[in-house]
mmCIF file of C-alpha atoms in Angstrom:
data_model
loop_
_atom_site.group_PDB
_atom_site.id
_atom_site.type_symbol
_atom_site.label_atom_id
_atom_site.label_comp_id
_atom_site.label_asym_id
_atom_site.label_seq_id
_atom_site.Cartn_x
_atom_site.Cartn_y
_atom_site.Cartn_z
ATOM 1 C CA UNK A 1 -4.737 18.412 1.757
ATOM 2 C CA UNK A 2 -5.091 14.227 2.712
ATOM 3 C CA UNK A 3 -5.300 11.966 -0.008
ATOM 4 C CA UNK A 4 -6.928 9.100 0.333
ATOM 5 C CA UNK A 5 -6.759 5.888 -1.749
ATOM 6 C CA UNK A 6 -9.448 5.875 -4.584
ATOM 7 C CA UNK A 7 -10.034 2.501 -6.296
ATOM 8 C CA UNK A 8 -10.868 4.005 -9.961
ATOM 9 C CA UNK A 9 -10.439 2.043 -13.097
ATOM 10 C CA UNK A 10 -10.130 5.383 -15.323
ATOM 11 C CA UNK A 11 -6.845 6.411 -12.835
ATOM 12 C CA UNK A 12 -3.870 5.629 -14.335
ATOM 13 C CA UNK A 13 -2.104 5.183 -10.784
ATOM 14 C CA UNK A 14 0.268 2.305 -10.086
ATOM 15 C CA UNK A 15 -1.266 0.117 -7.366
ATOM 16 C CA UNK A 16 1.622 -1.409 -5.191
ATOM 17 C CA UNK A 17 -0.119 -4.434 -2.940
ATOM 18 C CA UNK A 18 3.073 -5.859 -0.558
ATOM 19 C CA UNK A 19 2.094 -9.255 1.138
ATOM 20 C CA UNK A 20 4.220 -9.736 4.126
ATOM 21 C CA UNK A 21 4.087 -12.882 6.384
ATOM 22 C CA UNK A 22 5.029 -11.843 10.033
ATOM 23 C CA UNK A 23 4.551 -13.669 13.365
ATOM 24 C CA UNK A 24 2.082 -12.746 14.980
ATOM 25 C CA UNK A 25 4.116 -11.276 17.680
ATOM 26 C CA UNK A 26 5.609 -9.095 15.112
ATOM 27 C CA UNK A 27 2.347 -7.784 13.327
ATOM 28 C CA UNK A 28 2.092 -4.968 15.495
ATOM 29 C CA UNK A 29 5.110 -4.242 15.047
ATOM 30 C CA UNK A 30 5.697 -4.340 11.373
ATOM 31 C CA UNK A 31 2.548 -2.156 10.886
ATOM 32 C CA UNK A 32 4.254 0.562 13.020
ATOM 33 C CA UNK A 33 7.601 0.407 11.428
ATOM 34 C CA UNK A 34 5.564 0.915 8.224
ATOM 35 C CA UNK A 35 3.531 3.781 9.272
ATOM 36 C CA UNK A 36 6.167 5.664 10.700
ATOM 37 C CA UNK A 37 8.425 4.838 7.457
ATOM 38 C CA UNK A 38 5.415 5.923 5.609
ATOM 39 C CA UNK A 39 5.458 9.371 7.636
ATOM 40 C CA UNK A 40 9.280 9.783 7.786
ATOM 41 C CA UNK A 41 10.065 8.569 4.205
ATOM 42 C CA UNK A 42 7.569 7.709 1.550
ATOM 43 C CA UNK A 43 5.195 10.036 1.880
ATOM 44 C CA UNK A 44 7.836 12.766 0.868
ATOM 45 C CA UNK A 45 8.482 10.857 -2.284
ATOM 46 C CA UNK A 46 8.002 12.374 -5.738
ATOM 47 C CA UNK A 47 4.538 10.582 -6.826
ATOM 48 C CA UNK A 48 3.154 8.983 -3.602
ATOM 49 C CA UNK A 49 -0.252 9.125 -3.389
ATOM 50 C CA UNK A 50 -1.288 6.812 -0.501
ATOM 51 C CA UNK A 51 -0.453 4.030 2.079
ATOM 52 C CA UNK A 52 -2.180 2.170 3.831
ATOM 53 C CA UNK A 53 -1.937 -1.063 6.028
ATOM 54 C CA UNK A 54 -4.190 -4.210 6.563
ATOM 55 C CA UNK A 55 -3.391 -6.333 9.280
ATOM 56 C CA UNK A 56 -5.064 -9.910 9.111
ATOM 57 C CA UNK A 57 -7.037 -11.517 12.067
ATOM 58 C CA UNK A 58 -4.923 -14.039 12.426
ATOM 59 C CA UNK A 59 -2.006 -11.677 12.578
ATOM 60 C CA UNK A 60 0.077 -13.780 10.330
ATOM 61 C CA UNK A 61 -0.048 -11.410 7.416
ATOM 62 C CA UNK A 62 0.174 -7.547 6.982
ATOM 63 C CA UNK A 63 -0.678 -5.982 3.426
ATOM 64 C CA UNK A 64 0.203 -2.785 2.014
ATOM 65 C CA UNK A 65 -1.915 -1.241 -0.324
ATOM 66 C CA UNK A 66 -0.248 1.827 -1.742
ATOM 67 C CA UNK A 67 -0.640 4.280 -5.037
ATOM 68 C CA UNK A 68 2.047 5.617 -7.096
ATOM 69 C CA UNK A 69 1.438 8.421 -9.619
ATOM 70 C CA UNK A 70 2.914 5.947 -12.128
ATOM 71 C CA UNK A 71 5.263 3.152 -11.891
ATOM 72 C CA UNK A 72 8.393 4.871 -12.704
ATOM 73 C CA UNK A 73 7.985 7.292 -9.358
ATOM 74 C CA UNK A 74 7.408 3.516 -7.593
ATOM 75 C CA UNK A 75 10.714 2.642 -8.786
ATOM 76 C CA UNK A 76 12.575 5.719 -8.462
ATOM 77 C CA UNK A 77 11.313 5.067 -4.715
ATOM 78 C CA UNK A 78 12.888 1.934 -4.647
ATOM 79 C CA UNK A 79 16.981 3.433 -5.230
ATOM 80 C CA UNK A 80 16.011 5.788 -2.616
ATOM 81 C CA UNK A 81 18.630 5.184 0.080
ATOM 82 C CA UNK A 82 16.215 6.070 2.843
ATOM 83 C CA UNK A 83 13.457 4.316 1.684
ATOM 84 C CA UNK A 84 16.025 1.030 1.100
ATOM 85 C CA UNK A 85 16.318 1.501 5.129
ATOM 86 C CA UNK A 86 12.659 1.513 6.006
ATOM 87 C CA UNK A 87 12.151 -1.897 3.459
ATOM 88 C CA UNK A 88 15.111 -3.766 4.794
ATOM 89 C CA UNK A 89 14.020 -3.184 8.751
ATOM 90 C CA UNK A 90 10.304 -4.350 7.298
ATOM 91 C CA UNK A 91 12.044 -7.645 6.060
ATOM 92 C CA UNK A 92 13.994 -8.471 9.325
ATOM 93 C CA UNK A 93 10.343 -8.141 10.725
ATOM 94 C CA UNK A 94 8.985 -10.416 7.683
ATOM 95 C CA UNK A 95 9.990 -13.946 7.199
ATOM 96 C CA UNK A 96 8.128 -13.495 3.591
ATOM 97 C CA UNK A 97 8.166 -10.086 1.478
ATOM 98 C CA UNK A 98 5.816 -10.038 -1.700
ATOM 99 C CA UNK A 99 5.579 -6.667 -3.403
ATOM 100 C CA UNK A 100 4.019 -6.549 -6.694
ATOM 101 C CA UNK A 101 2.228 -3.700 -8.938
ATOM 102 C CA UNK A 102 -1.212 -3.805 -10.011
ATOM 103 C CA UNK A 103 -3.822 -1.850 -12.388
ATOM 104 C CA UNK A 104 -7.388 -1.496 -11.616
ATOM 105 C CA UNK A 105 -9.101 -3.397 -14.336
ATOM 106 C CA UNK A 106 -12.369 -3.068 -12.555
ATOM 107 C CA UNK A 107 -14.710 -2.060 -9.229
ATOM 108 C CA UNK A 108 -18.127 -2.470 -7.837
ATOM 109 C CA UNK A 109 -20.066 -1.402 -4.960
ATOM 110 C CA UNK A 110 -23.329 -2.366 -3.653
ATOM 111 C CA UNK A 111 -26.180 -0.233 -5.003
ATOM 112 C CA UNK A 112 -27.679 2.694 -2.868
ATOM 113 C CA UNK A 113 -31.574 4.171 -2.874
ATOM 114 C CA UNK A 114 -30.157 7.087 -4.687
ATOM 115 C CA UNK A 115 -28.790 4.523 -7.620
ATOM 116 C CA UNK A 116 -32.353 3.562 -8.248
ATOM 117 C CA UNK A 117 -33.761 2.692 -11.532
ATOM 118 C CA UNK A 118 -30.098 4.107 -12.691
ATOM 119 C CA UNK A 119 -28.607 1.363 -15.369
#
């Protein structure tokens, strides 16, 4: 079964949004050595739910917006020799590594026909 990242207030997930600052020789780059430590690594982690990788149009940035079950399988992650391997190639990439955890405190989306005369 794929999981795919749901943006839900009501989840109690642990939202991990990484800001890395790359040259824009490297994006490509960087986003592959994610993916494939994403494939080979994290995905097999207790409590990953989802990766998945923005890269900006000016390709000085690439973001990572993952989901944890909870915080404490994010940081379990993190002592995870393998996993230290995959982050520490991704910041010889990245002049600039910000990782930080978020909650979802709220969403929107733009109204459909079906959402008619619904409050």
């Amino acid at each position: 079964m794929t999981v795919t990242a749901q943006i839900d207030s009501t989840r109690p997930v642990a939202t991990l949004i990484n800001v890395f600052s790359v040259s824009p020789d490297r994006q490509s780059e960087l986003i592959a050595l994610l993916a494939r430590a994403t494939e080979e690594t994290m995905r097999h982690q207790p409590g990953f739910i989802c990766a998945n990788f923005h890269a900006s149009q000016d390709g000085e940035r690439v973001i990572n917006y993952a989901q944890w079950e909870s915080e404490g399988h994010y940081r379990a992650m993190l002592t995870n020799p393998e996993a230290r391997v995959h982050m520490d190639q991704a910041a010889k990439i990245a002049h600039d590594v910000q990782p930080r955890l978020f909650r979802v405190q709220s969403t929107h989306q733009r109204r459909t026909h079906r959402d008619a005369g619904r409050p």
